[in-house]
mmCIF file of C-alpha atoms in Angstrom:
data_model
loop_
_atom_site.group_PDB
_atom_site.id
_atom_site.type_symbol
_atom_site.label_atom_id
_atom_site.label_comp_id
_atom_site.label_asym_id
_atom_site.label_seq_id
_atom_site.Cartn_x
_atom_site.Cartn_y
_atom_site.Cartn_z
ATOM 1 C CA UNK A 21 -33.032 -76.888 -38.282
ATOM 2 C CA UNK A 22 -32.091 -73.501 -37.500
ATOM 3 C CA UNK A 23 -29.337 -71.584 -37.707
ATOM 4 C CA UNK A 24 -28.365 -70.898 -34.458
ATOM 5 C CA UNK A 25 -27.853 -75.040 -34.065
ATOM 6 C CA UNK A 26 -26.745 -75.773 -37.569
ATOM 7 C CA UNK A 27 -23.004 -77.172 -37.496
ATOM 8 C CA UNK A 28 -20.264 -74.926 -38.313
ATOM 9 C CA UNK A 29 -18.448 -75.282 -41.547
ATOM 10 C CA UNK A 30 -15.615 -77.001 -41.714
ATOM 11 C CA UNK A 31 -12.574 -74.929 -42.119
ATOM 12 C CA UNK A 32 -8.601 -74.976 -41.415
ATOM 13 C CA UNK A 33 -6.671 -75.122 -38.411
ATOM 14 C CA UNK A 34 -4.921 -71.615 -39.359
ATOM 15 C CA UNK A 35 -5.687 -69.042 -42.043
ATOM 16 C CA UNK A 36 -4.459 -65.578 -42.456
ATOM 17 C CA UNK A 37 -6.254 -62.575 -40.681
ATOM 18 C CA UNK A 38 -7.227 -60.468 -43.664
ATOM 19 C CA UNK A 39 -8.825 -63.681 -45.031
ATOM 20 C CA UNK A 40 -10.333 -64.266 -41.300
ATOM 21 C CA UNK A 41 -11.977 -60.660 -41.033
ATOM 22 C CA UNK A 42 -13.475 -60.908 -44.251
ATOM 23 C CA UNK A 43 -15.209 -64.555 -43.810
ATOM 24 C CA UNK A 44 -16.055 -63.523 -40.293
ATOM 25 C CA UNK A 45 -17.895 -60.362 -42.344
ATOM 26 C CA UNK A 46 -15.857 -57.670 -39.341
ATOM 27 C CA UNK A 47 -14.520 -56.097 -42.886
ATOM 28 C CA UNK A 48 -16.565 -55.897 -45.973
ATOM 29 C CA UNK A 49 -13.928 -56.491 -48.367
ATOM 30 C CA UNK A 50 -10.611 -58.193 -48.196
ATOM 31 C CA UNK A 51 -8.699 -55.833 -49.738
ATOM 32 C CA UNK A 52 -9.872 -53.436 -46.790
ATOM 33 C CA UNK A 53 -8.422 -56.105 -44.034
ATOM 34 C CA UNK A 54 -5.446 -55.917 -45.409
ATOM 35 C CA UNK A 55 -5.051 -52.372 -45.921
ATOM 36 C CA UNK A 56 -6.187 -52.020 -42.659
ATOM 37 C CA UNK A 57 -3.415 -54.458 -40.954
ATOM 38 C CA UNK A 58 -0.880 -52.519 -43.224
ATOM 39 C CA UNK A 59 -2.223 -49.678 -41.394
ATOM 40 C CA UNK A 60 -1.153 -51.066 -38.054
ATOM 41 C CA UNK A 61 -5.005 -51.186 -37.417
ATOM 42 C CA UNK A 62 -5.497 -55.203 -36.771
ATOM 43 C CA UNK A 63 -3.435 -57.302 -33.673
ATOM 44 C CA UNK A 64 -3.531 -60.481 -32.972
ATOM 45 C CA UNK A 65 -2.274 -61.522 -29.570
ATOM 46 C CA UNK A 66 -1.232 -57.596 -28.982
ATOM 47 C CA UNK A 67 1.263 -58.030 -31.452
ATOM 48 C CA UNK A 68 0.794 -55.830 -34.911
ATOM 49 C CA UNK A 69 -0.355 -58.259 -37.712
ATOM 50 C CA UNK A 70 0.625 -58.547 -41.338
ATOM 51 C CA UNK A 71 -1.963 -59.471 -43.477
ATOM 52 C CA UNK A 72 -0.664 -63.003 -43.389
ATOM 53 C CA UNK A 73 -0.563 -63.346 -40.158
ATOM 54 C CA UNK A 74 -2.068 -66.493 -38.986
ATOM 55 C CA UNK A 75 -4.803 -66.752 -36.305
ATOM 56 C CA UNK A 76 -6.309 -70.074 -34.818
ATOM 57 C CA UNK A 77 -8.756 -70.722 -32.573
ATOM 58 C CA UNK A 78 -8.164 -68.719 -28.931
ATOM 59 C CA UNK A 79 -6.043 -65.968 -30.788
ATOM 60 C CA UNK A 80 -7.730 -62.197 -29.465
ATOM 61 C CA UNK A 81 -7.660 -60.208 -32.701
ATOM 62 C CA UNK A 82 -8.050 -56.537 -32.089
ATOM 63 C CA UNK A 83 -9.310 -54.225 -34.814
ATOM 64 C CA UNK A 84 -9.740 -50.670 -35.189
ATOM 65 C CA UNK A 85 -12.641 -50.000 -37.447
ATOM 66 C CA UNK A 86 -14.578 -46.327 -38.149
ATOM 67 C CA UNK A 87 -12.951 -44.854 -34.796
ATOM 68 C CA UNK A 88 -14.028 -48.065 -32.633
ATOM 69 C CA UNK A 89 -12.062 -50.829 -31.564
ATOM 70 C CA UNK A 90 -13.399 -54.715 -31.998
ATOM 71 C CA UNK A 91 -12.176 -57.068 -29.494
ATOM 72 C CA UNK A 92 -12.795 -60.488 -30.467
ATOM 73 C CA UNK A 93 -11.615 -63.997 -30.032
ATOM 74 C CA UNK A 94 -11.305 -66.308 -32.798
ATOM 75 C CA UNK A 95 -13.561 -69.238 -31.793
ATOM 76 C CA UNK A 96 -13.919 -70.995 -34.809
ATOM 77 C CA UNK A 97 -11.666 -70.781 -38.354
ATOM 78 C CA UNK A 98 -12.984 -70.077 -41.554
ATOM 79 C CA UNK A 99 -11.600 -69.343 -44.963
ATOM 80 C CA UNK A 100 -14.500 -68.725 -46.938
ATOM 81 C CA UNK A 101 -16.879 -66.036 -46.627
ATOM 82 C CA UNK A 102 -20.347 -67.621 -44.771
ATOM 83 C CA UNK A 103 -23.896 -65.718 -43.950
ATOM 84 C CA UNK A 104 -23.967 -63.326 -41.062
ATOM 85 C CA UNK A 105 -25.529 -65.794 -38.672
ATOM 86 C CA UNK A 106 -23.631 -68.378 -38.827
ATOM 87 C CA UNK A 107 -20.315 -65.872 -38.848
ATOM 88 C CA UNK A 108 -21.209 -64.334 -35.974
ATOM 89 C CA UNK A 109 -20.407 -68.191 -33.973
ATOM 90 C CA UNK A 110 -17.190 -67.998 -35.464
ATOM 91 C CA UNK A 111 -15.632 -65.562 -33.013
ATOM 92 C CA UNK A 112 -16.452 -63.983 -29.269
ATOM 93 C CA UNK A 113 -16.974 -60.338 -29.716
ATOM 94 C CA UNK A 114 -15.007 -58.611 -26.013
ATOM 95 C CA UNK A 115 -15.555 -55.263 -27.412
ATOM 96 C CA UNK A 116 -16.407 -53.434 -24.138
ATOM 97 C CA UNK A 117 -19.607 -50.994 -24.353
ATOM 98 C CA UNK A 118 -19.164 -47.613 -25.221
ATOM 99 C CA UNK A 119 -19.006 -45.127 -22.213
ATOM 100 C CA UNK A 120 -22.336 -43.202 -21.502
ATOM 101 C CA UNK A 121 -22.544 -39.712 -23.108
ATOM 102 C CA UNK A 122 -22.198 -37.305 -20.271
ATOM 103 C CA UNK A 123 -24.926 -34.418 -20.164
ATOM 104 C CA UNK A 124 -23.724 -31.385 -20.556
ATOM 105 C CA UNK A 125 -25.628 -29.126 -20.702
ATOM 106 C CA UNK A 126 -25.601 -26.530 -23.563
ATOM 107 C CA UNK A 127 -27.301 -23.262 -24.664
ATOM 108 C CA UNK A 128 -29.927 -24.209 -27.484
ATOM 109 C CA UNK A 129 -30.615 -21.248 -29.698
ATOM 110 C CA UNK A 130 -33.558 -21.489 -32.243
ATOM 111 C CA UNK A 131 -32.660 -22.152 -35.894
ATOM 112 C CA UNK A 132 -32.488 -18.652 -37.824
ATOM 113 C CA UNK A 133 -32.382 -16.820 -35.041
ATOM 114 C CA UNK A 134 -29.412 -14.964 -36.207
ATOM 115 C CA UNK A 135 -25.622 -14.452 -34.429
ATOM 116 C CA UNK A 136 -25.151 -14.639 -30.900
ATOM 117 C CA UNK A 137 -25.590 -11.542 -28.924
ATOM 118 C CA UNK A 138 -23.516 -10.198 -26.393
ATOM 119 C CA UNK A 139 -25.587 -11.834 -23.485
ATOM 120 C CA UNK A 140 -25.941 -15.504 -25.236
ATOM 121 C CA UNK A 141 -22.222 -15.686 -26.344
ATOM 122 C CA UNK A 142 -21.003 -14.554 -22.558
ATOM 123 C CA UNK A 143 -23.281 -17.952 -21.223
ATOM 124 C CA UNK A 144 -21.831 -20.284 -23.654
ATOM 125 C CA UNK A 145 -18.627 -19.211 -22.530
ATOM 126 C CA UNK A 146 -19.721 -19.498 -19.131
ATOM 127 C CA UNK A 147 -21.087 -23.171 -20.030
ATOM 128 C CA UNK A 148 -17.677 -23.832 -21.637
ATOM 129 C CA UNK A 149 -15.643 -23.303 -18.771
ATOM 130 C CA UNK A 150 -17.810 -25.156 -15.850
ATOM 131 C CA UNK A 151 -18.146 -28.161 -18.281
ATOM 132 C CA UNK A 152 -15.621 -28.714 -20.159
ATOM 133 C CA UNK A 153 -16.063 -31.317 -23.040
ATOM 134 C CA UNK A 154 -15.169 -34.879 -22.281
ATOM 135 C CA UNK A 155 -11.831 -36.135 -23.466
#
């Protein structure tokens, strides 16, 4: 039997949300989801959540982790931590894809080649202002 068929463990109709971002391995410690919800980094239902918050199943929890933001929906409830694979069933991951890079294009100066001269620091500038960096 493999994993992707095995049955999910049996868990609790509610359980808090640190607890719930730790089991569902978003967060590698619990003591980081909840200083993260004290943070006002974790919502559930876009509502700010208290480390005892409760989620259930069909609850969106939103979390901002290492400058991204997870959008997930709780599918399934756990309160102990489980392997990867079979935490990964345990919620819907929304989080839309990350927007292209844009090219821009840039000057590239060899390494060591020393500062800037007059002529390579006037077409940076001149690269600055026709493409400015993306917000």
């Amino acid at each position: 039997m493999n994993e992707s068929s095995a049955p999910l463990p049996p868990g609790p109709d509610t359980t808090r949300v640190d607890r719930w971002l730790w089991a569902v391995r978003l967060v590698k410690t619990r003591a980081d989801a909840a200083q993260a919800c004290r943070g006002g980094h974790v919502r559930v239902n876009d509502r700010p959540a208290k480390p005892a918050t409760t989620v259930k199943p069909g609850d969106e929890v939103r979390v901002r982790l290492h400058g991204t933001t997870r959008i997930v929906d709780v599918t399934h409830v756990l309160a102990k931590r489980v392997g990867a694979p079979v935490a990964a069933r345990c919620y819907t991951d929304r989080t839309p894809a990350p927007p292209p890079e844009a090219a821009v294009p840039f000057v590239k100066r060899d390494r060591g080649a020393g500062r800037p001269t007059k002529r390579d620091r006037r077409q940076m500038e001149r690269m600055r202002t026709e493409f400015p960096p993306p917000l």
